[in-house]
Every structure is written in structure tokens, then in C-alpha cells.
mmCIF file of C-alpha atoms in Angstrom:
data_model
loop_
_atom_site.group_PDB
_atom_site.id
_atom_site.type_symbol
_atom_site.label_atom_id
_atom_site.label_comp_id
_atom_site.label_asym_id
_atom_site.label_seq_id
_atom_site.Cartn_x
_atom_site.Cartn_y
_atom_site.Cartn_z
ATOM 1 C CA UNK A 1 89.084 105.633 108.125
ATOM 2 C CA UNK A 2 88.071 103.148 105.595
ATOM 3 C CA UNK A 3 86.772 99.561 106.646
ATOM 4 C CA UNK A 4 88.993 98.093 108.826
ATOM 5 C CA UNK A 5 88.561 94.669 106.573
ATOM 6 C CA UNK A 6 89.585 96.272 103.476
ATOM 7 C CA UNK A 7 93.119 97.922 105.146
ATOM 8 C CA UNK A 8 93.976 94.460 106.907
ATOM 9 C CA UNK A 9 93.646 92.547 103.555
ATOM 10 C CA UNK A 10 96.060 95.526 102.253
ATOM 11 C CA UNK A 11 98.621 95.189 105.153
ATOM 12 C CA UNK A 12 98.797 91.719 104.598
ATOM 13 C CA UNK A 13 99.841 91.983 101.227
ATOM 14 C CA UNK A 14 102.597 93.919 101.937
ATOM 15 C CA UNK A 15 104.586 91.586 103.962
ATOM 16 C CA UNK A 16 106.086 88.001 103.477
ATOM 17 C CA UNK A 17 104.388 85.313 105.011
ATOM 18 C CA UNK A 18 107.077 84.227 107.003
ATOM 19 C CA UNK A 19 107.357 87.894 109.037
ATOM 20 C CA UNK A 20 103.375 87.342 109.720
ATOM 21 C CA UNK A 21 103.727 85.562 113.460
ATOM 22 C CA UNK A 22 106.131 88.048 114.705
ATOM 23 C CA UNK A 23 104.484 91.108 113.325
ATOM 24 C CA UNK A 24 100.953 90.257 114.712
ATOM 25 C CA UNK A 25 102.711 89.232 118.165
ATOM 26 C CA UNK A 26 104.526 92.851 117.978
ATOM 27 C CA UNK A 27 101.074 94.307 116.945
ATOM 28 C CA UNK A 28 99.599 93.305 120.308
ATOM 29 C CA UNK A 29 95.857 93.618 119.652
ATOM 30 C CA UNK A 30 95.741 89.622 119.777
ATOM 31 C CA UNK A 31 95.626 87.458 122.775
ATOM 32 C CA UNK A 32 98.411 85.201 123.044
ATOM 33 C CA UNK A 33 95.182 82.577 123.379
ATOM 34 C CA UNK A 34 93.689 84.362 120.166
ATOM 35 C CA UNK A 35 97.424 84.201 118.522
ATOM 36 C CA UNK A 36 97.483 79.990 119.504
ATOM 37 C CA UNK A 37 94.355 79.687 117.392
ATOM 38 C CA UNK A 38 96.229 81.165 114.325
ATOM 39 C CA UNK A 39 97.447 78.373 112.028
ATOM 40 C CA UNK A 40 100.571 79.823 109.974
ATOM 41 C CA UNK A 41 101.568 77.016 107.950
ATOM 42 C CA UNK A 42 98.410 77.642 106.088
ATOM 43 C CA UNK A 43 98.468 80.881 103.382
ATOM 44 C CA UNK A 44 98.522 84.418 104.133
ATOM 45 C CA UNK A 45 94.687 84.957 103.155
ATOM 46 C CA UNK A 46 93.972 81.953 105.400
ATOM 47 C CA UNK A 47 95.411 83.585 108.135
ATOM 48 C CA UNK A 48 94.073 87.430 107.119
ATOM 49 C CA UNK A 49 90.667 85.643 107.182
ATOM 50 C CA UNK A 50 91.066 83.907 110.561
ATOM 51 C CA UNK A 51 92.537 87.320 112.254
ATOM 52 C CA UNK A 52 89.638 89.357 110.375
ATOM 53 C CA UNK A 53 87.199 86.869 112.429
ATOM 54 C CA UNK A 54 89.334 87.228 115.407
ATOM 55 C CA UNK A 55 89.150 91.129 115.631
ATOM 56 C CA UNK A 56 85.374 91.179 114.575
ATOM 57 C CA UNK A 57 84.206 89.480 117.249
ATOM 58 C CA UNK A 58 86.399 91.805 119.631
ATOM 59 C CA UNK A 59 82.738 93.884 118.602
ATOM 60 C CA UNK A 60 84.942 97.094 119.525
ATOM 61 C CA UNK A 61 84.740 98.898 115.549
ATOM 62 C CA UNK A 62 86.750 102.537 116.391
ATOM 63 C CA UNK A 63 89.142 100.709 118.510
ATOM 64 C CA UNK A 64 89.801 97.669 116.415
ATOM 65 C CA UNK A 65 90.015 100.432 113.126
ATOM 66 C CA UNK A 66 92.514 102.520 114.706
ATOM 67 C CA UNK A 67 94.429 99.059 115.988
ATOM 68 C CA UNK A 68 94.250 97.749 112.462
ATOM 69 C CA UNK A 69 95.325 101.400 110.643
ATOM 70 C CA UNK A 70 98.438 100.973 113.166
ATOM 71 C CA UNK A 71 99.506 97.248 111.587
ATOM 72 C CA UNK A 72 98.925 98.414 108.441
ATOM 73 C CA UNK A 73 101.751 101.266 109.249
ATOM 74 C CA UNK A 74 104.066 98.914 110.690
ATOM 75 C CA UNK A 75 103.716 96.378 107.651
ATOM 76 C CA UNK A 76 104.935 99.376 105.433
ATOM 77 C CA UNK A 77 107.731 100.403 107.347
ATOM 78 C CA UNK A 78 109.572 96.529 107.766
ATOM 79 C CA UNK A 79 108.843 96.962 104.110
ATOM 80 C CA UNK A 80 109.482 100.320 102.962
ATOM 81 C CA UNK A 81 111.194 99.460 99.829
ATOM 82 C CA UNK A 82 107.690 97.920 98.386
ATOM 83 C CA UNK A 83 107.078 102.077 97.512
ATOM 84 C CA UNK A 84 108.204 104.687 95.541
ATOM 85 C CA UNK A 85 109.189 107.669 98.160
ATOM 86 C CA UNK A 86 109.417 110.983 96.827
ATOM 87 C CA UNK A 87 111.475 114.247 98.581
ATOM 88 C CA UNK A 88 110.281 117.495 99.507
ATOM 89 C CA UNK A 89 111.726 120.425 100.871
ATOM 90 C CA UNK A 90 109.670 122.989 103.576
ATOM 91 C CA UNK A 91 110.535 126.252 102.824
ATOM 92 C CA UNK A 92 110.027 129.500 105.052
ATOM 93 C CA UNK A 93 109.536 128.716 108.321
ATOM 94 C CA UNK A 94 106.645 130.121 110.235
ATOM 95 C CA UNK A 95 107.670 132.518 112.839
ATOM 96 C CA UNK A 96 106.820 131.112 116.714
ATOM 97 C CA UNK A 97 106.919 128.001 115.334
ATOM 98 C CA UNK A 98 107.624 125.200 118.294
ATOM 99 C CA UNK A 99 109.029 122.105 117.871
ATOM 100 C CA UNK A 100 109.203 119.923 120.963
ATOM 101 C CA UNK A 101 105.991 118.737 119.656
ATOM 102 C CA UNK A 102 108.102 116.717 116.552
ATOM 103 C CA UNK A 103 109.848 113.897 118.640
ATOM 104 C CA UNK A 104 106.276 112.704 120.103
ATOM 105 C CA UNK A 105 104.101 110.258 118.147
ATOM 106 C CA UNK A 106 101.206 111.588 119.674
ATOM 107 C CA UNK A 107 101.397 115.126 120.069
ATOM 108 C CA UNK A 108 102.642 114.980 115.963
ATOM 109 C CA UNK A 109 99.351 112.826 115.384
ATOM 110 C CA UNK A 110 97.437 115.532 116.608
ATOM 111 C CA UNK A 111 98.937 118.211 114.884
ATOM 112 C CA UNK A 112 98.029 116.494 111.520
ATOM 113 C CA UNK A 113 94.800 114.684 112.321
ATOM 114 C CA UNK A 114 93.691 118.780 112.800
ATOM 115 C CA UNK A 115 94.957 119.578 109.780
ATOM 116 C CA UNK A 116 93.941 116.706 107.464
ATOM 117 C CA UNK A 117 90.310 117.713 109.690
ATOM 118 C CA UNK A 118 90.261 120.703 108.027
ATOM 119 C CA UNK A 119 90.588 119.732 104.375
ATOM 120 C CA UNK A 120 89.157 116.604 104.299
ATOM 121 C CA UNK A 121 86.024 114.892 105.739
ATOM 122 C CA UNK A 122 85.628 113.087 108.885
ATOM 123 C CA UNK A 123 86.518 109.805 107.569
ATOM 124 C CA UNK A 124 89.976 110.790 107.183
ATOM 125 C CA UNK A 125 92.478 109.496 109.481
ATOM 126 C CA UNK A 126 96.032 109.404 111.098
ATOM 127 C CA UNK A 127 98.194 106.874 112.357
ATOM 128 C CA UNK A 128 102.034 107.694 113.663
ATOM 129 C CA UNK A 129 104.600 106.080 114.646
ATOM 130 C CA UNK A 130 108.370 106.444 115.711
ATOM 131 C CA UNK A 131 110.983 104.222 114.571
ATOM 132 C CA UNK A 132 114.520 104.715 114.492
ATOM 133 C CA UNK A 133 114.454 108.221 115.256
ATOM 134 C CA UNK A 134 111.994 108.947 112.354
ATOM 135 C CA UNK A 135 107.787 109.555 112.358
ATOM 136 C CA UNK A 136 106.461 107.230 109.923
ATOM 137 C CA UNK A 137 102.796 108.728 108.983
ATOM 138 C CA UNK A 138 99.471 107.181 107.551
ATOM 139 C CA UNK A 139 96.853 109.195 105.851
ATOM 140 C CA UNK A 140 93.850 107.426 104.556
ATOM 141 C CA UNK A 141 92.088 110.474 102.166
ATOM 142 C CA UNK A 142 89.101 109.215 101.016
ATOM 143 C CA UNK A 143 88.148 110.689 97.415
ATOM 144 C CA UNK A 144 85.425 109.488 94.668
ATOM 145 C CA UNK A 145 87.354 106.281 94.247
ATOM 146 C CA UNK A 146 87.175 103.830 97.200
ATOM 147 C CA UNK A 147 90.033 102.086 96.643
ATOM 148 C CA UNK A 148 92.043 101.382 99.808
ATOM 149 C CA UNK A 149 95.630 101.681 98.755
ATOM 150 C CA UNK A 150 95.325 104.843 96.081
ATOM 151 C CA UNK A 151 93.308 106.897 99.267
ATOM 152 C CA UNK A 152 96.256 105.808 101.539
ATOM 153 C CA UNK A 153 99.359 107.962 101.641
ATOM 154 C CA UNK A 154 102.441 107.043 104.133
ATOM 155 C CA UNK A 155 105.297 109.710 105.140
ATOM 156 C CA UNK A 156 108.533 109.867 106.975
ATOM 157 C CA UNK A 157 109.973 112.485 108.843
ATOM 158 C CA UNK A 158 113.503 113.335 110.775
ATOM 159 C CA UNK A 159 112.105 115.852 113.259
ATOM 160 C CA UNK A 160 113.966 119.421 113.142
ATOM 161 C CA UNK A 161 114.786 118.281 109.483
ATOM 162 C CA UNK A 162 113.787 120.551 106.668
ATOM 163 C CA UNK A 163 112.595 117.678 104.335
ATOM 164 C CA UNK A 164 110.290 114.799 104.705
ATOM 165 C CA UNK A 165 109.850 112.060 102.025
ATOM 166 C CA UNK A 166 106.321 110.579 100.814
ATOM 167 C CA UNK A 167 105.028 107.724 99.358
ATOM 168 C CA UNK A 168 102.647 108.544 95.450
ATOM 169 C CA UNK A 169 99.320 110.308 96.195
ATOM 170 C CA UNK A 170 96.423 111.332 93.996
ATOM 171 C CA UNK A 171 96.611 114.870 92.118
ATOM 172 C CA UNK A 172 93.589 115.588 93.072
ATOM 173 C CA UNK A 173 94.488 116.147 96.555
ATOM 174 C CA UNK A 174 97.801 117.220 96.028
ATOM 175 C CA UNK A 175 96.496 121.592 96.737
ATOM 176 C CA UNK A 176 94.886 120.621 100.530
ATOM 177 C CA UNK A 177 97.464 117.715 101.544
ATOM 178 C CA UNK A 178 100.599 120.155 100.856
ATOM 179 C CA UNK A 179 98.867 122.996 102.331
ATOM 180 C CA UNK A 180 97.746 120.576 105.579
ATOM 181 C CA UNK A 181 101.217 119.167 105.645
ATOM 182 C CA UNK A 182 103.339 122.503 105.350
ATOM 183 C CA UNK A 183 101.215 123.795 108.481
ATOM 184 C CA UNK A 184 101.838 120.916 110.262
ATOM 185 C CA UNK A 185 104.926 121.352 110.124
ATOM 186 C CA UNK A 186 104.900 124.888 110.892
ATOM 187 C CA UNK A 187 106.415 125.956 107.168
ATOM 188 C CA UNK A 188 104.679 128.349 104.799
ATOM 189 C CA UNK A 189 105.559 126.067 101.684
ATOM 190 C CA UNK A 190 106.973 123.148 100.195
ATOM 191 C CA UNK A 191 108.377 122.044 96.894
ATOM 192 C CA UNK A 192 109.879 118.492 95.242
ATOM 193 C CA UNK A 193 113.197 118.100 95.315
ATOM 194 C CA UNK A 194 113.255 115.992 92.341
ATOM 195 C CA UNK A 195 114.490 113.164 94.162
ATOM 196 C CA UNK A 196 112.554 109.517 94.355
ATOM 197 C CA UNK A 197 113.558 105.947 94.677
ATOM 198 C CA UNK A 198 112.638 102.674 96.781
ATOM 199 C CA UNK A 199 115.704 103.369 99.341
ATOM 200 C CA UNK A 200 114.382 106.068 101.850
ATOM 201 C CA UNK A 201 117.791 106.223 103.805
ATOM 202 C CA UNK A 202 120.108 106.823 100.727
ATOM 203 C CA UNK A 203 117.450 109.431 99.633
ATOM 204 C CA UNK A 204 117.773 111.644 103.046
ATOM 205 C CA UNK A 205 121.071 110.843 102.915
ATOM 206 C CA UNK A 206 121.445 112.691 99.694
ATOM 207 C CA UNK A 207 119.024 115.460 100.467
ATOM 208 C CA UNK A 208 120.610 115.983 104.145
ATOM 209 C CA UNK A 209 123.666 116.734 101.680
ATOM 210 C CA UNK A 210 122.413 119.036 99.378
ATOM 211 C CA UNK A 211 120.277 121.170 102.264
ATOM 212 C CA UNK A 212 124.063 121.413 104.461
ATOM 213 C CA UNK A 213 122.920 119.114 107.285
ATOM 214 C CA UNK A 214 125.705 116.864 106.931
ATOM 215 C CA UNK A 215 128.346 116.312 104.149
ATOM 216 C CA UNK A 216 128.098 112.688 102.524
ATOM 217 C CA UNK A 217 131.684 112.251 102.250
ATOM 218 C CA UNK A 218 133.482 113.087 105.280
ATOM 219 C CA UNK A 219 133.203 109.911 107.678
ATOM 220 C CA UNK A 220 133.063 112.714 110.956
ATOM 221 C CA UNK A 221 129.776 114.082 110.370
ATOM 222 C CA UNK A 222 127.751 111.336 108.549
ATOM 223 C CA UNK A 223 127.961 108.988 111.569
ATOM 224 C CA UNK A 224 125.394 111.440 114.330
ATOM 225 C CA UNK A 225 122.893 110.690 111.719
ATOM 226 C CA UNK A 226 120.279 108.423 113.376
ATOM 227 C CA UNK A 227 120.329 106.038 110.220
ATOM 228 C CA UNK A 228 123.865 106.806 108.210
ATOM 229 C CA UNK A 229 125.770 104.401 110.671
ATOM 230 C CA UNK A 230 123.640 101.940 108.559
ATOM 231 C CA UNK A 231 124.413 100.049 105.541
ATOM 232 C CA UNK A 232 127.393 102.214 105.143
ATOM 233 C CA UNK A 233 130.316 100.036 104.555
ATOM 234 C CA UNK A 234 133.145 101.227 103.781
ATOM 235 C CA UNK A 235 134.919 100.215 100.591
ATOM 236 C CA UNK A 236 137.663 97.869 100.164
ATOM 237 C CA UNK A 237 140.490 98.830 98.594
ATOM 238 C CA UNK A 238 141.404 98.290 95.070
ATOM 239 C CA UNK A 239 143.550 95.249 94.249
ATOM 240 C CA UNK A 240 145.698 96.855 91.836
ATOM 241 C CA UNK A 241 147.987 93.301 91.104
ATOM 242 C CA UNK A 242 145.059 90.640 90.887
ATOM 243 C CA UNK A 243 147.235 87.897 90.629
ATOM 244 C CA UNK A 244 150.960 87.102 91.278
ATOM 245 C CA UNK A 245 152.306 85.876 88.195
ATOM 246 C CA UNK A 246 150.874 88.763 86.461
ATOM 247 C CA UNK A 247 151.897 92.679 86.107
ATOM 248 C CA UNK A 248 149.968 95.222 84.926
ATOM 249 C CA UNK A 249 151.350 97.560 82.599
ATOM 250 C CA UNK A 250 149.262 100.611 83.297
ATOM 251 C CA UNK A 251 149.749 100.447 87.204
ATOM 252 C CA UNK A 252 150.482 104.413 87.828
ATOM 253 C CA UNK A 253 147.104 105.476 85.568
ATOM 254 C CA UNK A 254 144.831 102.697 87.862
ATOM 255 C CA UNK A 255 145.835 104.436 90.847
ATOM 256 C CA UNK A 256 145.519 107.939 89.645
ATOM 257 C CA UNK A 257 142.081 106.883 88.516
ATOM 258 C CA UNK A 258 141.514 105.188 91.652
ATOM 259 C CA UNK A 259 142.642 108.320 93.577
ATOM 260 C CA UNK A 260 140.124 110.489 91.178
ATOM 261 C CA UNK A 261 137.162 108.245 92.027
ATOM 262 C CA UNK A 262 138.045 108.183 96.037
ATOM 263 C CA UNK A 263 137.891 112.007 95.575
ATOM 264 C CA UNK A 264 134.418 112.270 94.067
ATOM 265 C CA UNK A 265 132.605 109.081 95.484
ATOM 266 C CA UNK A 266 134.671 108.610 98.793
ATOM 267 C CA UNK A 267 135.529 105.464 100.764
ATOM 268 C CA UNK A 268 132.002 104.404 101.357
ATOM 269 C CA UNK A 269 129.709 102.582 99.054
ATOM 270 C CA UNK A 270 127.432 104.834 97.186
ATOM 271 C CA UNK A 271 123.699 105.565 98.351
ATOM 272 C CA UNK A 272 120.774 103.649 96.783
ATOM 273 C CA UNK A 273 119.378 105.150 93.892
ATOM 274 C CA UNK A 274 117.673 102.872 91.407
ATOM 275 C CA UNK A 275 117.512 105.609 88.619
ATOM 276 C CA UNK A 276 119.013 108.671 87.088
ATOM 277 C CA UNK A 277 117.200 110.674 84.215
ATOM 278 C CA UNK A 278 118.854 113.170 82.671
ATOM 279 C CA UNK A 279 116.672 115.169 79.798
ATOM 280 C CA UNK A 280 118.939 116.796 77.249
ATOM 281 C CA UNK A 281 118.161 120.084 75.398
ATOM 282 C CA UNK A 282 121.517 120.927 73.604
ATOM 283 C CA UNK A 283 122.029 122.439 70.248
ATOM 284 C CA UNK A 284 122.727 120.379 66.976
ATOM 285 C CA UNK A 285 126.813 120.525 67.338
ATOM 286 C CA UNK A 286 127.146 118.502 63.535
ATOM 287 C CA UNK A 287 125.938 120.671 61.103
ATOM 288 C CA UNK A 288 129.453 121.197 59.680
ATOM 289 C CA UNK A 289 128.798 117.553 58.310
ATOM 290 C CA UNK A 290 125.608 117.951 56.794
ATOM 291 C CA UNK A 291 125.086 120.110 53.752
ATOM 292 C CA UNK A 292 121.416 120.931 53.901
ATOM 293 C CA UNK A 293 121.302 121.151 57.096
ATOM 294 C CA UNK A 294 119.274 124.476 58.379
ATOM 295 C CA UNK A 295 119.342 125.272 61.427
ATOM 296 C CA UNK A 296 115.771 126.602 63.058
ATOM 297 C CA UNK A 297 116.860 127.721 66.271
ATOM 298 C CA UNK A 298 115.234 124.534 67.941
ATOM 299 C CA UNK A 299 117.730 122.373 70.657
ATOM 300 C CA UNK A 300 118.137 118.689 70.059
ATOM 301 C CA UNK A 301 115.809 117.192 72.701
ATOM 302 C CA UNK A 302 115.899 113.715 74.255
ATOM 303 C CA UNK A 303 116.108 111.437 77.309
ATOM 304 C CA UNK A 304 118.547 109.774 78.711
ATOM 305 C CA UNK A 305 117.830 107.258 81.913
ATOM 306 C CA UNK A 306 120.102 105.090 83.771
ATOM 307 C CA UNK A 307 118.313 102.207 85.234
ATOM 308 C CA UNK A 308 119.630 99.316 87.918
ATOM 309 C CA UNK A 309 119.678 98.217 91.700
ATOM 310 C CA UNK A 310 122.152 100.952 92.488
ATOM 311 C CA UNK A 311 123.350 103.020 89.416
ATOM 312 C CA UNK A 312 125.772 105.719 91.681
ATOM 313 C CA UNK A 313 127.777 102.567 92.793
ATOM 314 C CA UNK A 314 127.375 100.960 88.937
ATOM 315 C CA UNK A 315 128.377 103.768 87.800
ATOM 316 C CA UNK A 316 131.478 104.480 90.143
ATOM 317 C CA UNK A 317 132.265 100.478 89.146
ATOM 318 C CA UNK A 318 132.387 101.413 85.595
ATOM 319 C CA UNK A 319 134.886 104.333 85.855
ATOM 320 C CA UNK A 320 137.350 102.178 88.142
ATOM 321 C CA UNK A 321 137.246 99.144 85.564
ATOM 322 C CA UNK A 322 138.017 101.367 82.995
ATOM 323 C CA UNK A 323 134.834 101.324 81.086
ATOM 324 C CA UNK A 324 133.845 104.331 81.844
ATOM 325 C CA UNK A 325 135.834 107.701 80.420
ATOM 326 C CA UNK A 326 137.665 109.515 83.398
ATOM 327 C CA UNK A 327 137.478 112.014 84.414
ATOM 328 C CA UNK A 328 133.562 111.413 84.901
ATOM 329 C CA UNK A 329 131.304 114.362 83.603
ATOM 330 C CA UNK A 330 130.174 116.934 86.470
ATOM 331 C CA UNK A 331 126.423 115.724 86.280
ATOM 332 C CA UNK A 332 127.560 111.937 87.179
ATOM 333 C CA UNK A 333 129.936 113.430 89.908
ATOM 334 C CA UNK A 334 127.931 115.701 91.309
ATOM 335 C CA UNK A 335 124.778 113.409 92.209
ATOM 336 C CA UNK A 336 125.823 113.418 95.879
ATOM 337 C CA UNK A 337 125.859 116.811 96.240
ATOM 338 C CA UNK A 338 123.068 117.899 94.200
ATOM 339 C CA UNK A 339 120.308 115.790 95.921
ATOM 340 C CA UNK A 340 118.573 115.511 92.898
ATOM 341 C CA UNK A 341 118.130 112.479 90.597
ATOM 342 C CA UNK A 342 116.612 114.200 87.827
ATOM 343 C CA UNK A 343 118.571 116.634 85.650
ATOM 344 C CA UNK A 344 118.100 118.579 82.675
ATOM 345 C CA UNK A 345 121.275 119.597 80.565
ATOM 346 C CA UNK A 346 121.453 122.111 78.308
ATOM 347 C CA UNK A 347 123.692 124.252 76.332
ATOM 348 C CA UNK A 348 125.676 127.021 77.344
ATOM 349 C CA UNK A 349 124.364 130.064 76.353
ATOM 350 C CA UNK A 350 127.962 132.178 74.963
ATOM 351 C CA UNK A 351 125.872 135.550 75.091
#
């Protein structure tokens, strides 16, 4: 549960001080007489400390805790990209499993506050919400170390959906959590999908892709997606004369390459993924060069990691400027489909 002092101070960190006077009037624990004593030209801990006074002397603790836990939900998801999210898959569903449960706050609250009950102690608690068709989850798990935000854990969840993604969480809880998490969900396991970035959308969007539910580059299915009507604009097309007075001698290779790239990528702009990683265990392929050079039987290891505000679409920008070799490799084209944004690469084995 945590003190309700500690998790306001924590929720009000998380947002901009402009967005505090319509988030507290959406959080409706405040009077509008209570909200008229707020000052919000002054700073944010100003104002923390003035609603922190306000909800103390409402003298109702479990209420004003839960209340609180709520806000502190709601600041994370108008600011979701503020956290690292990380995918996992449920694997095996449970026989007799029932769903109707999944599309109700509530009931799904309950579900988990008797699981996280059963692993955890009694100051563990739940908060859920639904938001554009998704549960967004709190979990405070107190452990040894009291600190509010590494005992707090936030998830999101597309009901029916065989993945869910999660915000970082301690190791040492990682056994119970998983195990409480894959029951409330009625699975007998789940695993990491090797998929993480800031942009929860364009990371179900790319594991809805690689688990079948949908297919990222056909325009007909992406759109009954509660969220992939969102933020994807389409592409405009390539200019391939920029100016009048000028001709491009190459014309017929940029629209084959243009073509190529529509083919792999698609008309839409690429999802958001902040990072690829690609570790590399390949065999020496220069020996011929070298002539001491004896080979041990050991691969060539190293790490290669692409890093900017949306590397697919940098990427995909690279290859239609020309900067980029094209054809692109399969691991750079197959990203979409793959739902992964961590690779390892190694060589073919000829046996």
C-alpha cells in the first residue's frame, strides 16, 4: 500500500506542471471548493504539499490511499513514455479458463489483488484502470527496500490478447509476480519476447504481428485495432524530381528502390522503437589475409546497437536516400514481423 504521502510526491513527478489542474479535476477526490484553494502558478511541490494537506485532513487513510494509488496510475498512463515497457507472451492456456471477467476494471482488480494476496503480504496492493480499450495495472510489492517507485510495478493489457507489456521490476520478485500474473490471466506460463522500448503502442503493434493477430502491413486489418488507427500516418510519396530545372540521372533505380522499400516497410510510417541490438557470433571470415592466423574454433563475438527516436523509420530513411545498401539485410527487414528488437546472428552452420 505504501504511505499515501510518499506515492503522491511520486505521481507528481511524473507529470508536467501544466497537466496538474486538469488531472486533479479528472481525479475527483477534491472539492471543487478544495480545488479553488489550490494555487497553480506556484511549483509543483507547492502544490503536492497543499493537496497532501488537503487529503490529510479528509482523516479517511484506506480511502484517501486507494484514491491516491488511483492518481498515481493515471499520472503514468498520460505519461507512459516516462518508462521502459517490456513484452511478454502467456503461453498454454488453462483449460475452463473465462474471460468476460478481462473487459471489467473491477472484476480484473480482483482477480489480481487475490493473486498478488497470495505471494505477497498484506500491504500489497492493486489499482486498475481502463483506457482506450486497454487495463492499465498498479502493483505496489513491498520488499526490504522501501523505496516507493522500485516496489511499484505498472502493466497494460488488451483483454483476449496473448501478451501484456510491463514496466522494470525487481528480480527478486520476478518467481511469485510471473507466477501471480500468469494465473491471473488464466495461462500456465509466460516468457519475454525480447521486445522493450518507451512507445507501448508500436510495441503491441509489433508483437500483435509476430503472434498472427493482425498483419502490420496490410491497411485492412491494422485499423479494428483499438489503438493502430493512431499515430499511423500514412507516408507521402517520394518526390522523385525535387526541383524543376533539375533531372536526375538515376530515376528508374530510385523507384525500383522505392518500390523495394514500400514492399518491406509499407505505406505507413514505421512503429516506435528507440533501439535495435543485434549481438554477433560469426566466424573469423579473413584468415586468408593473415599468415599466423590459427584458428581455435572460437566465433568472433560483438555488439552491435542502433540507437535514436525511431531507428525502423531512420533506418527505412537511410535505404531510400541511398545511404543505406539495398536490398536491406533480412534482420533489418524483418523487424516487423519478428516482434523482437533484440537479435543474435550467427553463422551458418554448412554441416
Amino acid at each position: 500500500m505504501g504511505c499515501f504521502s510518499d506515492v503522491l510526491r511520486s505521481a507528481f513527478t511524473k507529470c508536467k506542471a501544466s497537466e496538474l489542474e486538469n488531472l486533479l479535476k479528472q481525479w475527483g477526490y477534491l472539492t471543487e471548493d478544495e480545488l479553488l484553494q489550490l494555487n497553480f502558478s506556484k511549483s509543483k511541490m507547492c502544490v503536492f504539499r497543499d493537496v497532501l494537506s488537503l487529503c490529510q485532513e479528509k482523516n479517511r487513510k484506506r480511502e484517501t490511499t486507494d484514491r491516491i494509488d488511483q492518481f498515481d496510475l493515471h499520472c503514468i498512463l498520460r505519461n507512459s513514455a516516462k518508462k521502459k515497457w517490456f513484452i511478454y507472451k502467456l503461453h498454454d492456456k488453462k483449460p475452463g479458463t473465462k474471460e468476460s471477467w478481462q473487459s471489467d476494471p473491477e472484476k480484473f482488480k480482483k482477480k489480481l489483488q487475490q493473486q498478488v494476496d497470495l505471494y505477497f503480504d498484506s500491504t500489497a496492493s492493486v489499482s486498475v484502470t481502463l483506457q482506450d480499450g486497454a487495463l492499465w495495472c498498479r502493483l505496489y510489492i513491498p520488499t526490504g527496500n522501501h523505496n516507493m517507485n522500485s516496489n511499484t510495478v505498472y502493466l497494460i493489457y488488451y483483454p483476449h490478447c496473448q501478451c501484456f507489456a510491463i514496466s522494470a521490476f525487481k528480480v527478486s520478485v520476478q518467481n511469485f509476480l510471473f507466477q501471480g500474473l500468469s494465473n491471473a490471466f488464466g495461462y500456465a506460463t509466460l516468457t519475454s519476447m525480447n521486445l522493450s522500448g518507451l512507445h507501448y503502442k508500436s510495441l503491441f503493434q509489433l508483437a500483435f504481428n509476430k503472434l498472427g493477430e493482425t498483419s502490420f502491413g496490410l491497411t485492412k486489418d491494422v485499423q479494428s485495432l483499438p489503438f493502430m488507427g493512431e499515430n499511423r500516418r500514412k507516408r507521402k510519396a517520394e518526390e522523385i524530381e525535387m526541383e524543376p530545372n533539375m533531372r536526375s540521372e538515376d530515376i528508374a533505380m530510385k523507384r525500383k528502390r522505392s518500390l523495394s522499400l514500400e514492399t518491406a516497410f509499407g505505406n505507413f510510417e514505421q512503429p516506435v522503437l528507440e533501439s535495435l541490438q543485434f549481438k554477433v557470433e560469426v566466424k573469423f571470415m579473413g584468415r586468408k589475409n593473415l599468415k599466423n592466423f590459427s584458428e581455435d574454433g572460437e566465433p568472433i563475438r560483438c555488439c552491435v546497437k542502433f540507437e535514436g527516436p525511431s531507428v525502423l523509420e531512420g533506418v527505412r530513411n537511410l535505404a531510400s536516400c541511398g545511404l543505406a545498401n539495398e536490398p536491406l539485410p533480412k534482420h533489418l527487414l524483418k523487424v516487423n514481423s519478428l516482434g523482437t528488437n533484440n537479435f543474435v546472428l550467427k553463422s551458418k552452420d554448412k554441416s
